[in-house]
Coordinates of C-alpha atoms in Angstrom, one line a residue:
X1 CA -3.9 17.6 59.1
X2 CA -6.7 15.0 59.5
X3 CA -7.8 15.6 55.8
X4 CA -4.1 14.2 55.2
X5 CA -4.8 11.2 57.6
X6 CA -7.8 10.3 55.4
X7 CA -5.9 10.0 52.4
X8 CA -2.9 8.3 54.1
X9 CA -5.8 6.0 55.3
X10 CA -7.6 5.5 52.1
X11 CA -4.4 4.7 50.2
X12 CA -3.7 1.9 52.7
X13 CA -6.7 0.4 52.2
X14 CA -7.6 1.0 48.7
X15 CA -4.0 -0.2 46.9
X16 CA -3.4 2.0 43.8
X17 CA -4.6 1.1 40.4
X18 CA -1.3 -0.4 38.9
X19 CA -0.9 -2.7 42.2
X20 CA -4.1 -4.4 41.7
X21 CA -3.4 -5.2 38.2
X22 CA 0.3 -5.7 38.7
X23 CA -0.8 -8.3 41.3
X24 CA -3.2 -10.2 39.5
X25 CA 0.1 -10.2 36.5
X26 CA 2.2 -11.9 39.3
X27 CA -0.6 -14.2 39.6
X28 CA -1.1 -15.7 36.2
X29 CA 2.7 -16.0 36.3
X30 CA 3.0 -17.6 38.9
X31 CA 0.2 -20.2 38.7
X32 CA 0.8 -23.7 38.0
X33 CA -1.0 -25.1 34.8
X34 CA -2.0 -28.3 34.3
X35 CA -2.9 -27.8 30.8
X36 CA -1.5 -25.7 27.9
X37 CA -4.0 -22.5 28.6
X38 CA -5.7 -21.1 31.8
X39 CA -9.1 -18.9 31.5
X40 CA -10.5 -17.2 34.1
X41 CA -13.5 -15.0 33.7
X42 CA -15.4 -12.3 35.8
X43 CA -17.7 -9.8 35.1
X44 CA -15.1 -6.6 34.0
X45 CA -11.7 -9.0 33.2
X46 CA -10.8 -12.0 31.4
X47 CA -7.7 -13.3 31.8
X48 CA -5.8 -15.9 29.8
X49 CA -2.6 -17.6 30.3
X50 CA -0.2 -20.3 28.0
X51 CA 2.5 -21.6 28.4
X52 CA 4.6 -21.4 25.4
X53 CA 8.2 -22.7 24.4
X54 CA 11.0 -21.8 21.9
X55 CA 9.0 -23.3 18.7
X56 CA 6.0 -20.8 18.8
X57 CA 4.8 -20.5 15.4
X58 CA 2.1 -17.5 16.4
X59 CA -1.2 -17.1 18.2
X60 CA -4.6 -15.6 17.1
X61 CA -7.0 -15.4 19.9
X62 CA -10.9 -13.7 18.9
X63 CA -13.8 -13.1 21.6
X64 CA -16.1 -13.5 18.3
X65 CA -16.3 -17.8 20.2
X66 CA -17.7 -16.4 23.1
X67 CA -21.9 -16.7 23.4
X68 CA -22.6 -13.5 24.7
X69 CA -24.7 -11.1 22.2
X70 CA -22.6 -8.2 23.8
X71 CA -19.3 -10.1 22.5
X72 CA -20.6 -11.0 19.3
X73 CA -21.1 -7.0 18.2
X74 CA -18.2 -5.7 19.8
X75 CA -15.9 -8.2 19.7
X76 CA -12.1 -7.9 19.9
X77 CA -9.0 -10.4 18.5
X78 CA -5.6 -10.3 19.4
X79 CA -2.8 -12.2 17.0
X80 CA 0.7 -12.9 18.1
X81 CA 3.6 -12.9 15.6
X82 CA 6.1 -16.3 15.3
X83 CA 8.7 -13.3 16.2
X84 CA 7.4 -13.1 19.8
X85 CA 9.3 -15.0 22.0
X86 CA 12.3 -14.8 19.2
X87 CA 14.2 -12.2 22.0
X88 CA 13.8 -14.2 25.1
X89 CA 14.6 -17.1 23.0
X90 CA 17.8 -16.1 21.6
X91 CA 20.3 -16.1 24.5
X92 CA 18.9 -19.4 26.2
X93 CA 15.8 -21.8 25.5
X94 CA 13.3 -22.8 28.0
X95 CA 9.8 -22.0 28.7
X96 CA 7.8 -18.8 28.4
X97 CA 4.4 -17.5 30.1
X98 CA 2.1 -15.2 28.1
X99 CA -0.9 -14.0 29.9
X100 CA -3.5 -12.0 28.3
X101 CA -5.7 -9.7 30.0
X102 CA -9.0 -7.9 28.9
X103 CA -10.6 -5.5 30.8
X104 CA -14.4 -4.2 29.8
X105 CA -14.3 -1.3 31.8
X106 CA -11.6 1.6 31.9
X107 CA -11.4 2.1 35.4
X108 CA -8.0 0.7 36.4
X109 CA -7.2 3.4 33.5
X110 CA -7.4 7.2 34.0
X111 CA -5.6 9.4 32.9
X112 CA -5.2 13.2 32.3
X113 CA -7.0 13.0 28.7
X114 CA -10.4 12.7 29.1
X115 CA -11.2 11.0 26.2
X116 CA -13.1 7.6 25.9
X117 CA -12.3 4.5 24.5
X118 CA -13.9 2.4 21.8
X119 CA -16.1 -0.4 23.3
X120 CA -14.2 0.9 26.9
X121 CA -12.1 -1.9 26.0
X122 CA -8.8 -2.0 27.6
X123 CA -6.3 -5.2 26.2
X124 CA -3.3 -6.0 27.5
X125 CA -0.8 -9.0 27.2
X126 CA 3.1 -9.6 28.4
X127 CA 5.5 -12.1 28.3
X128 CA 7.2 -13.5 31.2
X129 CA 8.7 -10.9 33.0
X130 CA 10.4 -10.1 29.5
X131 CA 10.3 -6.2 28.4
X132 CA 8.8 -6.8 25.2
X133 CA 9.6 -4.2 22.2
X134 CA 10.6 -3.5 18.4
X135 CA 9.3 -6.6 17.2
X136 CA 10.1 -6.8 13.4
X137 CA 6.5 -8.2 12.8
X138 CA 3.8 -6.2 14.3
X139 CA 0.7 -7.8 16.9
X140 CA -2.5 -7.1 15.6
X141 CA -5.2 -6.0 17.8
X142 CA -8.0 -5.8 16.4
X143 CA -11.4 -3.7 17.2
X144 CA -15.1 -4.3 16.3
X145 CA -17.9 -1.7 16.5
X146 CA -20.7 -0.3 15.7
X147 CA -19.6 3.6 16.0
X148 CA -19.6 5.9 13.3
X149 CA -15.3 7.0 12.8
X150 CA -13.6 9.1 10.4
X151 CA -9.8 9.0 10.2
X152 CA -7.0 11.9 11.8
X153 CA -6.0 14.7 9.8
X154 CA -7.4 15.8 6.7
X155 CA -5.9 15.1 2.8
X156 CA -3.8 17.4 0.9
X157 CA -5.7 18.5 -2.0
X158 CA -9.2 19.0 0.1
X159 CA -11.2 16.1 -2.3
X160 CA -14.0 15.6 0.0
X161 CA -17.4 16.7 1.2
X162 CA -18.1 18.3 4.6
X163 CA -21.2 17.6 5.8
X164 CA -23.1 19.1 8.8
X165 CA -23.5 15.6 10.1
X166 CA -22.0 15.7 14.1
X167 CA -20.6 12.4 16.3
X168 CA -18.2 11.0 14.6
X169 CA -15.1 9.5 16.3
X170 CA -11.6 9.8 15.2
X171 CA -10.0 6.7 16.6
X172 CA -6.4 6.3 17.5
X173 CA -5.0 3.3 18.9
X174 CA -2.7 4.2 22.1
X175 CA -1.0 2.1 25.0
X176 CA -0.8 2.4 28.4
X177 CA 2.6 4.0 29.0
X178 CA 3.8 3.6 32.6
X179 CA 4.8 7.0 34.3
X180 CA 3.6 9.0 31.5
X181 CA 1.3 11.1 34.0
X182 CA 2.0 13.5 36.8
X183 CA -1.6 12.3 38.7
X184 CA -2.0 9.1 37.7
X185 CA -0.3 5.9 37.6
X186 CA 0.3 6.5 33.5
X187 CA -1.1 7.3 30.4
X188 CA -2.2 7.0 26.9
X189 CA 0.1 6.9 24.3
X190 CA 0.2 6.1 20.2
X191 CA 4.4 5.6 20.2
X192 CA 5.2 2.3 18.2
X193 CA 1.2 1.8 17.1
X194 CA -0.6 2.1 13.6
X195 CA -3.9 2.7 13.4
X196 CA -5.8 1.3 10.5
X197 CA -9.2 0.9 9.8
X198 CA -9.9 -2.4 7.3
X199 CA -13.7 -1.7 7.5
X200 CA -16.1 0.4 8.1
X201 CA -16.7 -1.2 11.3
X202 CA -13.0 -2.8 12.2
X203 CA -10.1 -0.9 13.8
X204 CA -7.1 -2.8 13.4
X205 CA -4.0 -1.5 15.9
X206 CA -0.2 -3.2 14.3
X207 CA 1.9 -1.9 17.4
X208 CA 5.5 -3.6 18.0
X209 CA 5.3 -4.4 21.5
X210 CA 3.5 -5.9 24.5
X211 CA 1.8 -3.6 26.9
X212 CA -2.1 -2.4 27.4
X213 CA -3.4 -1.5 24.6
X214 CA -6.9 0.9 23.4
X215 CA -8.6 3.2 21.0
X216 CA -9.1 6.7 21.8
X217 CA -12.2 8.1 20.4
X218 CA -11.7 11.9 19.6
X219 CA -15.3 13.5 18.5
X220 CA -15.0 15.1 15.4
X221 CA -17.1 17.6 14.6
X222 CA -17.7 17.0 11.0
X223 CA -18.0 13.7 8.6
X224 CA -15.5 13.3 6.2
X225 CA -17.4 10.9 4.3
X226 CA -16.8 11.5 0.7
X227 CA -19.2 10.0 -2.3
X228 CA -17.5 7.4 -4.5
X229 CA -17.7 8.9 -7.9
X230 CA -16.5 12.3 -6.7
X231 CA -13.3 11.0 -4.8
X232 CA -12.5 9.4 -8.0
X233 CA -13.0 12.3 -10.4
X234 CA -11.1 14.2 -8.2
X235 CA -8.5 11.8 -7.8
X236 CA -8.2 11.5 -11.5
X237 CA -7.8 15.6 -11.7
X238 CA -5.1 15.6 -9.3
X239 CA -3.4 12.4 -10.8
X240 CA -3.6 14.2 -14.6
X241 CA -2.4 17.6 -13.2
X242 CA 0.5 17.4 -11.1
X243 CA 1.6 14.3 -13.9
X244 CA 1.4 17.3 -16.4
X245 CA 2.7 19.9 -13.6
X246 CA 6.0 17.5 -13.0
X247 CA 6.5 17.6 -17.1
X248 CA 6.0 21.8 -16.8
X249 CA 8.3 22.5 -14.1
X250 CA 11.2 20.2 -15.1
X251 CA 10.9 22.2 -18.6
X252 CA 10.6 25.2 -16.9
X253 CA 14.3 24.6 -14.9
X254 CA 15.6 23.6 -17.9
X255 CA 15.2 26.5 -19.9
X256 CA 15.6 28.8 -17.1
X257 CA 19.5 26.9 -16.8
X258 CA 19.7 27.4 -20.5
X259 CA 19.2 31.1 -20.7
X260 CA 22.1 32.7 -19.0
X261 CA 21.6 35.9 -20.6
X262 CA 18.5 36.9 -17.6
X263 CA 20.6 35.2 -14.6
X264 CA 19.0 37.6 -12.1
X265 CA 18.0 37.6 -8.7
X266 CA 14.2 37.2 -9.6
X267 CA 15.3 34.3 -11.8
X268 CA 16.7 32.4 -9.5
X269 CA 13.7 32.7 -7.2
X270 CA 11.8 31.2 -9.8
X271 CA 14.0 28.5 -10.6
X272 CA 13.5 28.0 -6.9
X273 CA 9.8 27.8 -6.6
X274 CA 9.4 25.7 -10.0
X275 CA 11.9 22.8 -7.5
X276 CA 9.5 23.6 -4.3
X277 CA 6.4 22.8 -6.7
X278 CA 8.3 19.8 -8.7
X279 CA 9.4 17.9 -5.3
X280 CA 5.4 18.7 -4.4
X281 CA 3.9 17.2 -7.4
X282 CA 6.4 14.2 -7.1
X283 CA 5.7 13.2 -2.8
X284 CA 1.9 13.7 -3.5
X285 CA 2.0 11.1 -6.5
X286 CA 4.1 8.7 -4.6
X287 CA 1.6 9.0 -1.1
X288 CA -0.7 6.6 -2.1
X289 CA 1.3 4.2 -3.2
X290 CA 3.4 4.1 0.2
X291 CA 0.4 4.0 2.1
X292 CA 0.1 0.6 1.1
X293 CA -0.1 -1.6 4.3
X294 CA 2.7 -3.9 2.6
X295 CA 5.1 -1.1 3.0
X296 CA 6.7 -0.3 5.9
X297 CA 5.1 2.6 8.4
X298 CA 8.4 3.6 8.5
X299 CA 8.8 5.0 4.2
X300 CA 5.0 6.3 4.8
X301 CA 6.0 8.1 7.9
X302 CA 8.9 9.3 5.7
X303 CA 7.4 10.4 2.4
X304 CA 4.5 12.2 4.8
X305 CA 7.2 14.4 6.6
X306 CA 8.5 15.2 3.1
X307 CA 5.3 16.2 1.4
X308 CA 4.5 18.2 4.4
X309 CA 8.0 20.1 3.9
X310 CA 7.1 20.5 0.0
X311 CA 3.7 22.0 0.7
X312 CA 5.6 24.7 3.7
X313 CA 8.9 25.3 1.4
X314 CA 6.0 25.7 -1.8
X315 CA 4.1 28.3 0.6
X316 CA 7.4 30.0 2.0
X317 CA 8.3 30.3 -1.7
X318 CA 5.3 31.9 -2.7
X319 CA 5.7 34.5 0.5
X320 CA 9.4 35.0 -1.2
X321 CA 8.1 35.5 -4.7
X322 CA 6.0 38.3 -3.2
X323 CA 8.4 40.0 -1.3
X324 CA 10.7 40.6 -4.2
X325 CA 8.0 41.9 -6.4
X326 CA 7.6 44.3 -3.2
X327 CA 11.1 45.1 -3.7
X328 CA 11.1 45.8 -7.7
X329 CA 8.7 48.1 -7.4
X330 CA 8.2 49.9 -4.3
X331 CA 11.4 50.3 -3.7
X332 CA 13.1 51.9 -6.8
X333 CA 16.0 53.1 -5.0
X334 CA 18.4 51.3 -2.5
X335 CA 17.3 47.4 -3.6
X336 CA 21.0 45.9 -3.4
X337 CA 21.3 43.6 -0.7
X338 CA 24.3 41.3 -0.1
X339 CA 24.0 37.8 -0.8
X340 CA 20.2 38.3 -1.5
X341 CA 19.1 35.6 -2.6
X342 CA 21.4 33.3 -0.6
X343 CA 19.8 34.8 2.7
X344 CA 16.6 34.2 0.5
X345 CA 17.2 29.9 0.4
X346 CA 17.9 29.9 4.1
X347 CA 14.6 31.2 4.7
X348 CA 12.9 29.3 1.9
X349 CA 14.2 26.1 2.2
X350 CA 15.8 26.3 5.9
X351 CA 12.2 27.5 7.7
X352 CA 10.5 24.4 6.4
X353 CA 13.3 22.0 7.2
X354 CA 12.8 23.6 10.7
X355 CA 9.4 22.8 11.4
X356 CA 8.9 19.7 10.1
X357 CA 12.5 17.7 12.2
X358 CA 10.8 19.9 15.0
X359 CA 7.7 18.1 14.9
X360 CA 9.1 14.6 13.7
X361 CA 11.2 14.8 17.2
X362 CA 8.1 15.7 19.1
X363 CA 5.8 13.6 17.9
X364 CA 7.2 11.6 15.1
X365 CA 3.4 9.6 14.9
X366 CA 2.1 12.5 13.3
X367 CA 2.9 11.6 9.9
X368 CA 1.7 8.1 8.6
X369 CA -1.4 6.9 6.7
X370 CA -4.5 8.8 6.0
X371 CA -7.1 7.0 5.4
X372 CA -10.0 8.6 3.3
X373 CA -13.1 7.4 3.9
X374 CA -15.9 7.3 1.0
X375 CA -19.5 6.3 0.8
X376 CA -22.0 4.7 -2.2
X377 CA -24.5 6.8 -3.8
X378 CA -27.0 6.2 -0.8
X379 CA -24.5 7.1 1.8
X380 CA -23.7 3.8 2.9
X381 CA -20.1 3.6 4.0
X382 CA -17.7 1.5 2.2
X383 CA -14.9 0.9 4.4
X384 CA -13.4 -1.9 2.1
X385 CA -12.5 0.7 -0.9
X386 CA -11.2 3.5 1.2
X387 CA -8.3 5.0 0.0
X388 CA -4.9 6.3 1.9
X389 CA -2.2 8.7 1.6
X390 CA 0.9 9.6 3.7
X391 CA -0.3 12.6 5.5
X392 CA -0.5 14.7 8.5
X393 CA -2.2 12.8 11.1
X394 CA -2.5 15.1 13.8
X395 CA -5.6 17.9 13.6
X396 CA -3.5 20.4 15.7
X397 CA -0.4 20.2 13.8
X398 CA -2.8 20.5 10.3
X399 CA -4.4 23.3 11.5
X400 CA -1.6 25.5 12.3
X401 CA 1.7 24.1 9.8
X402 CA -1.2 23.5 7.1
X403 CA -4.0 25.8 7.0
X404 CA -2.5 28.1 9.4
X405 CA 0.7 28.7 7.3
X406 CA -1.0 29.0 4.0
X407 CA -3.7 30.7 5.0
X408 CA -1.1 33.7 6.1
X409 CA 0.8 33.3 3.0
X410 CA -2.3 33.7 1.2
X411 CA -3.2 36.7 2.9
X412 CA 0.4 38.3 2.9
X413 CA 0.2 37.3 -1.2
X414 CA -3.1 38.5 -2.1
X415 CA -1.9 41.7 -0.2
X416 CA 0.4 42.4 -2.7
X417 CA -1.3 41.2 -5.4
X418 CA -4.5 44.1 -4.6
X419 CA -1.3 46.6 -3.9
X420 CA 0.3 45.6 -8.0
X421 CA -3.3 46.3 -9.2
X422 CA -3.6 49.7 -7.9
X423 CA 0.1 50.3 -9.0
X424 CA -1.0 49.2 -12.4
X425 CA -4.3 51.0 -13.3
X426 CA -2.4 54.4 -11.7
X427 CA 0.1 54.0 -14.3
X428 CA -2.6 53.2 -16.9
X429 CA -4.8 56.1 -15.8
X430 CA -1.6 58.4 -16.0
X431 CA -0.6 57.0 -19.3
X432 CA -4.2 57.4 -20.6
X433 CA -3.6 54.3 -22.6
X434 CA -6.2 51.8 -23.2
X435 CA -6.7 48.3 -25.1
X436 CA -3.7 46.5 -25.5
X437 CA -2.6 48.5 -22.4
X438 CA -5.6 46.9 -20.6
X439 CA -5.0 43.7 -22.2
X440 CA -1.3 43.1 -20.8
X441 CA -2.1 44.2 -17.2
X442 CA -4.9 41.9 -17.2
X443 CA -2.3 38.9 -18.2
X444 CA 0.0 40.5 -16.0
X445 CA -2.2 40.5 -13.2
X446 CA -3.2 36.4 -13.6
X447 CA 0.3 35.5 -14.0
X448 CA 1.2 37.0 -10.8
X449 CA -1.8 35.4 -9.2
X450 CA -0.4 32.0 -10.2
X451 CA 3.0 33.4 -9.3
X452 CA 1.9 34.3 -5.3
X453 CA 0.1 30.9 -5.0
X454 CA -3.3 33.3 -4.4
X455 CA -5.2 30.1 -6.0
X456 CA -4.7 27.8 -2.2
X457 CA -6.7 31.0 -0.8
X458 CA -9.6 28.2 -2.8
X459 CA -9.0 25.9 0.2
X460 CA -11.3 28.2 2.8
X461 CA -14.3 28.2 0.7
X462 CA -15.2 24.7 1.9
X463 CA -19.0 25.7 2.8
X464 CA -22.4 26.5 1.9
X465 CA -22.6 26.8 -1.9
X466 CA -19.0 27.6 -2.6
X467 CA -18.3 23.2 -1.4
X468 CA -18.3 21.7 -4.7
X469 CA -17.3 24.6 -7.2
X470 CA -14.3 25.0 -4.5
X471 CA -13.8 21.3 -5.0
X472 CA -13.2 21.3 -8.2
X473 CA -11.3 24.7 -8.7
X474 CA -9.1 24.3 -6.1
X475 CA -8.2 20.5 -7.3
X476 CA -7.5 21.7 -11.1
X477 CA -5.8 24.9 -10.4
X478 CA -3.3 23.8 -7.5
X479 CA -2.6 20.5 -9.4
X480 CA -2.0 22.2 -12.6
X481 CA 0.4 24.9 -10.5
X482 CA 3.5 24.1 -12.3
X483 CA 2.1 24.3 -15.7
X484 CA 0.9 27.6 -15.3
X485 CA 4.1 28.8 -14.0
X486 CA 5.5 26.8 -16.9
X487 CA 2.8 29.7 -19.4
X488 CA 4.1 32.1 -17.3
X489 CA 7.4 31.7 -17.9
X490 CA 6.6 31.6 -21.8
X491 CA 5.0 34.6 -21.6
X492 CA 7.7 36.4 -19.7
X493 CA 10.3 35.1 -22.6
X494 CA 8.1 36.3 -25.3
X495 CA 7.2 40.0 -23.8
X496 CA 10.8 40.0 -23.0
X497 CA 12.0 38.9 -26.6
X498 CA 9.0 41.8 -28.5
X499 CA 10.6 44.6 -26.1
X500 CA 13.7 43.7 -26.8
X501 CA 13.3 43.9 -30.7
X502 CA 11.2 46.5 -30.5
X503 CA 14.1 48.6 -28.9
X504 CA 16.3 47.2 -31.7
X505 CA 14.0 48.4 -34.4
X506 CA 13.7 51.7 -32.5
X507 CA 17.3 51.8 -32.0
X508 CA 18.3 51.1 -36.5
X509 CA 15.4 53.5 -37.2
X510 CA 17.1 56.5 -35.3
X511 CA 20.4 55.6 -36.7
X512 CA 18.9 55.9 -40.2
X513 CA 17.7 59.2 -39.2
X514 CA 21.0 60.4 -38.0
X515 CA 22.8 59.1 -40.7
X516 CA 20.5 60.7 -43.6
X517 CA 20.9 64.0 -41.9
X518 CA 24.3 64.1 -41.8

């Protein structure tokens, strides 16, 4: 009981957190200017206030004028769009306050995630007592440092070096949500922020509304860092292969449509795969170029949710393809199932669809730009040609609807694939037939390997000596996926075409025979 009296006490005389800065808010709104602009400076905050009007053509405000050496390395800017004050504006003209406060020190700001912030820079600004939000032109916040950061998330088609190198920061830019915490006055959020990074030593935050706003530094536990010359080799691989893959697959459907005469079950599986690699090939060309910042976050955000569903409904096809090969032959007797392959798209297409509106209505900031950073022959970073994507963003999500769900395909594949080659040399060793024998299993057997997907299994070699052979296989052969399906298929057609014949000409020989004896 007098424990409780001590905190009823200490929250009497200590206000909370949000009413100190809520009261110095009602301050520099309420205080009379003489001038345009008001400054007021302590050790933790600065605070700004100016008075603006209906005509506002924009703001840029930078703490790069300020004399202190401190300042001058981590400095901070803050630039207002023309479109700020359009809202309050619109209904009826008169004048507007906008205050601007920056705080050096996080301790007005706790939260549940104990995470720390670049520079422990908190900034905030508001308008009026106007609820500020959706602007059609983003504020730009910008951050300065001297830290070492790699972006969230991790690329597609693994093109870059992992180093043993430790303390690096994955920044984020967040705001201060009010209520957003059960034990604290609110929390850290990245809703209606983009996080970019212009530099190797610049984080720029383009966020669409007015609030507190920081970057979370998450320690990584590797650099991402990735030499100049390789990221463009590799680039060029992927670019060259899925280009070619595209050409393969939509041949591949074609001809598959064209020849009615094997309009099977297994066929149409195929058909569906080659469409699941296709729309792959396709969202991974067009990433880049949506990652643009002159395109909207919104058609990045986009095209990133829809490569991510590619890749799963590409790796759910691949678990399908392996299952029906279970099916063919393990199961000689008591294989017809209703609506097979029906049932077969719901799970292929409908699984994927599933996971990714799921995590799009959690969290829809985990698909956006990815920024990959690179680095000159000596190591030296060079923020100013890193390249992007539309990726995943978020490490958790990668690591369990990325490497998580291929890695288990690849296992449940590879499975099969060591179960077929057992089936095959048993038949072989029964047969007692070698040579050509040998021959087709062994085409047989890398056919299906391309067929399973086994190749991605590639993507958890990424150490030691295995980094840059792994590099370079897994780029070629998961780029060139479709076209090897596409000599796959031709070699399916022409096995199927000699076997065919050959029963033909087995077939006119023994009705010769027949004929001449009777």
């Amino acid at each position: 009981m007098r424990r409780m009296e001590q905190k009823a006490l200490r929250r009497r005389l200590l206000p909370p957190d949000n009413e100190l800065i809520r009261g110095l808010e009602d301050s520099l709104l309420n205080i009379s200017l003489n001038a345009s602009s008001l400054s007021v400076k302590t050790n933790y905050i600065h605070s700004l206030a100016f008075n603006l009007n209906c005509t506002f053509a924009g703001l840029s405000l930078n703490s790069a004028t300020q004399e202190e050496a401190y300042q001058a390395q981590a400095r901070h800017a803050m630039q207002f769009p023309a479109v700020l004050t359009r809202g309050a504006c619109k209904n009826r003209a008169r004048d507007l306050r906008l205050i601007c406060i920056y705080f050096s020190n996080s301790y007005f700001f706790k939260s549940d995630v104990d995470t720390p912030l670049l520079n422990n820079y908190v900034l905030g600004a508001q308008l009026g007592r106007e609820h500020v939000e959706n602007l059609s032109e983003p504020i730009n916040i910008s951050f300065w440092h001297n830290h070492s950061l790699v972006p969230l998330g991790a690329p597609l088609f693994p093109s870059h070096l992992c180093s043993s190198v430790a303390k690096d920061y994955i920044p984020t830019c967040v705001f201060w949500k009010k209520g957003a915490s059960q034990n604290y006055w609110g929390g850290w959020s990245p809703e209606g922020c983009r996080t970019e990074q212009p530099s190797s030593s610049q984080v720029l935050c383009r966020c669409n509304h007015l609030t507190y706003f920081a970057v979370l530094m998450q320690l990584s536990p590797v650099s991402t860092k990735l030499p100049e010359k390789l990221l463009n080799t590799l680039t060029s691989i992927s670019i060259v292969g899925c280009s070619v893959s595209i050409v393969a697959s939509l041949l591949t459907i074609v001809l598959h449509f064209h020849d009615r005469k094997q309009n099977n079950a297994t066929t149409r599986i195929h058909i569906n795969l080659h469409v699941s690699v296709l729309l792959l090939n396709v969202a991974f060309l067009l990433s880049p170029v949506l990652a643009s910042p002159s395109v909207p976050s919104a058609a990045c955000t986009a095209l990133a949710a829809i490569l991510h569903w590619a890749l799963l409904s590409c790796f759910t096809w691949m678990v399908i393809e392996g299952f029906n090969l279970y099916i063919l032959l393990g199961r000689v007797y008591n294989v017809y199932f209703r609506r097979y392959v029906l049932k077969l798209c719901v799970v292929g297409w409908g699984a994927p669809t599933f996971l990714v509106l799921l995590v799009l209505a959690i969290k829809s900031s985990v698909y956006g730009p990815y920024t990959i950073p690179i680095s000159d022959s000596q190591g030296n970073s060079t923020g100013l040609q890193n390249q992007s994507m539309c990726w995943v963003r978020s490490p958790t999500v990668h690591a369990v609807l990325v490497m998580g769900y291929g890695g288990l395909t690849c296992l449940l594949n590879l499975v099969v694939l060591v179960w077929v080659q057992r089936l095959l040399c048993r038949l072989r060793a029964r047969e007692k037939v070698l040579g050509t024998r040998a021959c087709q299993d062994t085409v047989t057997v890398l056919g299906l390997t391309v067929l399973l997907g086994t190749t991605w299994a590639l993507g958890f070699f990424s150490f030691g000596v295995f980094l840059l052979p792994q590099l370079f296989l897994f780029t070629i052969f998961n780029s060139l996926h479709g076209f090897f399906l596409f000599l796959w298929f031709c070699y399916q057609k022409c096995h199927s075409e000699t076997e065919a014949k050959s029963e033909m000409e087995t077939f006119s020989s023994s009705r010769q025979r027949s004929s001449l004896i009777s």
